Structures are given as structure tokens and as C-alpha cells.
Amino acid sequence: MTNSPEASTPDSEPTATEPAATEPAATEPSAPGGTPADPTVAEPPATEPTAAEGAETSALDEGTFSRILEPRSAGRLPIGDGTWHQLARQYVWVQLISSGILFLLVLGAALAIWLIVGVGWVWIPAGIVLVILAITLAVTPRQARAYGYQLREDDLVFRKGILWQRVVAVPYGRMQLVDITHGPLDRGFGIAQLKLVTAAATTGVAIPGIRQDAAEQLRDTLIAVAETRRTGL
């Protein structure tokens, strides 16, 4: 008995294999050099930090107030964007102690003149001075928090004042002298005053109440930036 091949019946149809559905491969964007770039990692553009931004370190903000207090009036000068550095907290104590000593001296002198000489009208000028000193003592903590300075790309901006506000922008290229001064009371609290001298006397800026190490760092930074931005007077 011989094995015969299986005969194909007319009812049987060949089964067509369906091709697998394939999605078009996503083309990766290529970098300018021809190498494919990873779409999941976006590299920010490389920017070189300016010399002024190098001074904005934690040393300028150690022991300072947290933020600048603005006047409440609608017509106040806006603070603007950027990082503002403030004065050291010890500045308030220095001002309170110095104004308090002056208050006691004026009061003692008026009492001595009144008791020894018997001049009663001495209380008129002494009273005016004492009232001014008392107001100064009261507003000193609020006034100290209105000071601030900002290091921008081309200039230093300084602001101060509550009732009489002042905002000064000093270009780095116009600086001629950076001076640091501090008296005995300032040295006792570890603060100093940094003064910027320019060709125009009206644009000079004196920043009080800066910590001594921060003042020295800021001085060196401003001198280095001023040399690179030097312009004709």
C-alpha cells in the first residue's frame, strides 16, 4: 500500500499571514555636529558668569537682614529684580548706642547748665535736640532695613530711605576709589563702611553696616570689575 500525497480540497484557502504593525521609528534630532542628541536631556546654553555675579556669595549675606522693607506709599520707588544684599544686623546696635550716648550727653549738659547756672531757656534748644534724637532712636531699626545694594552686570545699585528715598547706580568703569572705614564702635561689632568714589561727587555711594570680611571681599571684586570696565573720564 503506497502513501499518496494529501490532495488539496477546493474549500481550503491558503492563510495569509498579516504583517506585524510597525510604527515608524522616531528620528532623533541630531546635534549641529552630526551626532544624535538625547531628547530627554536638555543641556542649557553655556554662559560665562560675570565678574559681578562672582561676588554674590554667601559671605555678603551672612548675618544680614532677610529682605528689604519698602515704604507703603503707592508712589514708592520699585525695588526691581535681582539679588539685593542688606546691612548687617549689628549696624542697628551701633546706631542705637551712638545715638543713645549723644542723647545722654545732651541731657546731662542741659541739666548741668540749668542746675549750676540757673538758665531755664537752655531746655528749648536741648529739648529740640532730644526730640530729634528720640525719633532717630525709634526709626533706626526700620531705617536700617531700607538699605540695600545690588551687583548688576555693568553697575552697582544702592538704595536707602523711607520718607526720602534715594536710588543710585554707579557704573563699574567710573569708579576711582573704593574706601573702607570703621570707627572704634564699628570694630567692636565687626562692621565697616564701604565708600565708592567716582568722578562726579553726586554719584558717590557710602554703604554703611557691612561686615568687615564682606566689605573686603566686595572691595576686591569691585576693583577687579572696574579694571575690566574702565572708561574714559
Short mmCIF file of C-alpha atoms in Angstrom, two decimals:
data_model
loop_
_atom_site.label_atom_id
_atom_site.label_comp_id
_atom_site.label_asym_id
_atom_site.label_seq_id
_atom_site.Cartn_x
_atom_site.Cartn_y
_atom_site.Cartn_z
CA MET A 1 0.00 0.00 0.00
CA THR A 2 1.52 3.26 -1.18
CA ASN A 3 1.28 6.60 0.66
CA SER A 4 -0.39 9.17 -1.58
CA PRO A 5 0.12 12.87 -1.01
CA GLU A 6 -2.73 14.75 0.53
CA ALA A 7 -4.91 16.32 -2.07
CA SER A 8 -5.85 19.90 -1.51
CA THR A 9 -9.53 20.42 -1.33
CA PRO A 10 -11.08 23.37 -3.11
CA ASP A 11 -12.64 24.55 0.16
CA SER A 12 -9.26 25.11 1.81
CA GLU A 13 -7.74 28.52 1.14
CA PRO A 14 -4.22 29.45 1.92
CA THR A 15 -3.96 31.53 5.10
CA ALA A 16 -2.32 34.87 4.56
CA THR A 17 -0.01 35.95 7.29
CA GLU A 18 -0.67 39.54 8.26
CA PRO A 19 2.43 41.66 8.62
CA ALA A 20 3.07 42.98 12.09
CA ALA A 21 2.04 46.55 12.54
CA THR A 22 5.15 48.60 12.88
CA GLU A 23 5.28 52.20 13.91
CA PRO A 24 7.64 54.50 12.10
CA ALA A 25 10.81 54.87 14.05
CA ALA A 26 11.17 58.24 15.62
CA THR A 27 14.16 60.01 14.26
CA GLU A 28 16.32 61.53 16.94
CA PRO A 29 17.24 65.14 16.37
CA SER A 30 20.81 65.45 15.52
CA ALA A 31 23.15 67.91 17.11
CA PRO A 32 24.92 70.50 14.95
CA GLY A 33 27.99 68.27 14.83
CA GLY A 34 26.09 65.35 13.34
CA THR A 35 25.76 63.24 16.50
CA PRO A 36 22.25 62.38 17.64
CA ALA A 37 21.12 64.35 20.65
CA ASP A 38 19.35 62.76 23.55
CA PRO A 39 15.85 64.30 23.68
CA THR A 40 15.48 63.51 27.39
CA VAL A 41 18.46 65.60 28.43
CA ALA A 42 18.26 69.28 27.60
CA GLU A 43 21.59 70.96 28.13
CA PRO A 44 21.32 74.68 28.97
CA PRO A 45 23.41 77.04 26.91
CA ALA A 46 26.83 77.58 28.35
CA THR A 47 27.06 81.06 29.79
CA GLU A 48 30.09 82.52 31.43
CA PRO A 49 29.37 84.11 34.83
CA THR A 50 30.11 87.78 35.01
CA ALA A 51 32.60 89.20 37.47
CA ALA A 52 29.83 90.92 39.39
CA GLU A 53 27.94 87.66 39.84
CA GLY A 54 31.06 86.13 41.35
CA ALA A 55 30.75 88.44 44.34
CA GLU A 56 27.22 87.32 45.12
CA THR A 57 28.31 84.65 47.54
CA SER A 58 27.04 83.71 50.93
CA ALA A 59 29.67 85.92 52.60
CA LEU A 60 27.74 89.05 51.59
CA ASP A 61 24.53 87.74 53.16
CA GLU A 62 25.77 86.23 56.42
CA GLY A 63 24.32 87.97 59.46
CA THR A 64 22.23 90.41 57.40
CA PHE A 65 18.52 91.13 57.34
CA SER A 66 16.30 88.80 55.33
CA ARG A 67 14.66 91.30 52.98
CA ILE A 68 14.32 94.99 52.20
CA LEU A 69 11.30 96.75 53.69
CA GLU A 70 9.65 99.07 51.19
CA PRO A 71 7.67 102.22 52.00
CA ARG A 72 3.91 101.67 51.98
CA SER A 73 3.03 104.60 49.73
CA ALA A 74 1.83 103.86 46.20
CA GLY A 75 4.40 106.24 44.70
CA ARG A 76 7.42 104.47 46.20
CA LEU A 77 10.44 103.63 44.08
CA PRO A 78 10.24 99.98 42.97
CA ILE A 79 12.86 97.53 44.15
CA GLY A 80 13.09 95.72 40.81
CA ASP A 81 14.51 92.31 40.02
CA GLY A 82 17.81 90.79 41.03
CA THR A 83 19.53 89.86 44.28
CA TRP A 84 19.62 92.59 46.91
CA HIS A 85 22.18 92.47 49.71
CA GLN A 86 21.43 94.18 53.01
CA LEU A 87 23.26 95.55 56.01
CA ALA A 88 24.50 93.53 58.95
CA ARG A 89 22.23 93.32 61.97
CA GLN A 90 24.99 94.77 64.19
CA TYR A 91 24.54 98.09 62.37
CA VAL A 92 21.34 98.73 64.33
CA TRP A 93 23.12 98.26 67.66
CA VAL A 94 25.93 100.60 66.64
CA GLN A 95 23.46 103.32 65.68
CA LEU A 96 21.39 102.85 68.83
CA ILE A 97 24.43 103.00 71.09
CA SER A 98 25.94 106.07 69.39
CA SER A 99 22.61 107.95 69.32
CA GLY A 100 21.91 106.92 72.93
CA ILE A 101 25.29 108.23 74.11
CA LEU A 102 24.65 111.54 72.34
CA PHE A 103 21.17 111.70 73.91
CA LEU A 104 22.62 111.25 77.40
CA LEU A 105 25.35 113.85 76.78
CA VAL A 106 22.85 116.48 75.65
CA LEU A 107 20.56 115.69 78.58
CA GLY A 108 23.44 115.85 81.06
CA ALA A 109 24.73 119.14 79.68
CA ALA A 110 21.27 120.71 79.83
CA LEU A 111 20.80 119.55 83.42
CA ALA A 112 24.22 120.87 84.43
CA ILE A 113 23.60 124.30 82.89
CA TRP A 114 20.13 124.50 84.44
CA LEU A 115 21.25 123.46 87.95
CA ILE A 116 24.56 125.31 88.09
CA VAL A 117 23.93 128.47 86.09
CA GLY A 118 20.18 128.59 86.57
CA VAL A 119 19.37 129.25 82.95
CA GLY A 120 15.96 127.83 82.18
CA TRP A 121 15.83 128.63 78.46
CA VAL A 122 18.56 126.03 77.86
CA TRP A 123 15.80 123.44 77.68
CA ILE A 124 14.47 124.96 74.45
CA PRO A 125 17.44 124.01 72.21
CA ALA A 126 18.20 120.94 74.32
CA GLY A 127 14.60 119.78 74.04
CA ILE A 128 14.65 120.12 70.26
CA VAL A 129 17.83 118.07 70.04
CA LEU A 130 16.49 115.46 72.45
CA VAL A 131 13.27 115.07 70.45
CA ILE A 132 15.23 114.60 67.22
CA LEU A 133 17.47 112.03 68.87
CA ALA A 134 14.48 110.20 70.34
CA ILE A 135 12.85 109.99 66.88
CA THR A 136 16.14 108.77 65.45
CA LEU A 137 16.33 106.02 68.05
CA ALA A 138 12.77 104.96 67.28
CA VAL A 139 13.14 104.75 63.48
CA THR A 140 16.67 103.34 63.34
CA PRO A 141 15.63 99.63 63.18
CA ARG A 142 13.15 100.39 60.39
CA GLN A 143 15.57 102.67 58.56
CA ALA A 144 18.36 100.09 58.59
CA ARG A 145 16.16 97.61 56.72
CA ALA A 146 15.57 100.12 53.92
CA TYR A 147 19.24 99.97 52.89
CA GLY A 148 20.27 97.62 50.10
CA TYR A 149 22.76 97.23 47.28
CA GLN A 150 22.69 95.12 44.14
CA LEU A 151 25.54 93.99 41.89
CA ARG A 152 24.43 94.09 38.27
CA GLU A 153 26.37 93.35 35.11
CA ASP A 154 27.53 96.92 34.44
CA ASP A 155 26.90 98.84 37.66
CA LEU A 156 26.22 98.76 41.39
CA VAL A 157 22.78 99.98 42.52
CA PHE A 158 22.37 101.39 46.03
CA ARG A 159 19.08 102.37 47.66
CA LYS A 160 18.10 103.82 51.02
CA GLY A 161 15.47 105.92 52.74
CA ILE A 162 11.89 105.67 53.97
CA LEU A 163 10.41 109.13 53.52
CA TRP A 164 13.23 110.48 51.38
CA GLN A 165 14.19 107.62 49.11
CA ARG A 166 17.35 107.53 47.06
CA VAL A 167 18.47 105.06 44.39
CA VAL A 168 21.93 105.48 42.84
CA ALA A 169 23.53 103.42 40.06
CA VAL A 170 27.33 103.59 39.98
CA PRO A 171 28.93 102.23 36.76
CA TYR A 172 31.90 99.99 37.42
CA GLY A 173 34.00 101.80 34.83
CA ARG A 174 33.56 105.17 36.58
CA MET A 175 34.84 104.07 39.98
CA GLN A 176 38.05 105.77 41.03
CA LEU A 177 38.38 104.74 44.66
CA VAL A 178 36.91 102.11 46.98
CA ASP A 179 37.41 103.10 50.62
CA ILE A 180 36.69 101.10 53.80
CA THR A 181 36.39 102.96 57.11
CA HIS A 182 35.33 101.89 60.60
CA GLY A 183 35.49 103.54 64.00
CA PRO A 184 36.08 102.01 67.42
CA LEU A 185 32.42 101.12 67.90
CA ASP A 186 32.25 99.60 64.40
CA ARG A 187 35.31 97.47 65.08
CA GLY A 188 33.76 96.27 68.32
CA PHE A 189 30.76 94.91 66.40
CA GLY A 190 32.78 93.76 63.37
CA ILE A 191 31.27 96.07 60.75
CA ALA A 192 32.62 98.74 58.42
CA GLN A 193 31.55 101.35 55.88
CA LEU A 194 32.42 100.96 52.20
CA LYS A 195 32.58 104.15 50.14
CA LEU A 196 32.67 104.32 46.34
CA VAL A 197 34.24 107.46 44.89
CA THR A 198 33.59 108.40 41.25
CA ALA A 199 34.46 111.35 39.02
CA ALA A 200 31.16 113.04 39.93
CA ALA A 201 30.78 113.74 43.62
CA THR A 202 26.99 113.43 43.47
CA THR A 203 27.16 109.79 42.37
CA GLY A 204 29.37 108.71 45.26
CA VAL A 205 27.92 105.96 47.43
CA ALA A 206 28.65 105.09 51.06
CA ILE A 207 27.31 101.71 52.17
CA PRO A 208 27.32 101.50 55.99
CA GLY A 209 26.99 98.49 58.23
CA ILE A 210 28.75 95.81 56.14
CA ARG A 211 30.61 93.02 57.88
CA GLN A 212 34.36 93.56 57.65
CA ASP A 213 35.12 90.37 55.72
CA ALA A 214 32.24 91.07 53.33
CA ALA A 215 33.46 94.65 52.83
CA GLU A 216 36.96 93.45 51.95
CA GLN A 217 35.58 90.86 49.53
CA LEU A 218 33.28 93.42 47.92
CA ARG A 219 36.16 95.91 47.61
CA ASP A 220 38.39 93.40 45.81
CA THR A 221 35.56 92.39 43.48
CA LEU A 222 34.67 95.97 42.59
CA ILE A 223 38.29 96.83 41.87
CA ALA A 224 38.70 93.80 39.61
CA VAL A 225 35.49 94.58 37.72
CA ALA A 226 36.35 98.27 37.43
CA GLU A 227 39.65 97.44 35.76
CA THR A 228 37.89 95.41 33.08
CA ARG A 229 35.21 98.08 32.52
CA ARG A 230 37.47 101.10 32.67
CA THR A 231 36.19 104.02 30.56
CA GLY A 232 37.42 107.49 29.86
CA LEU A 233 36.59 110.20 32.38
#
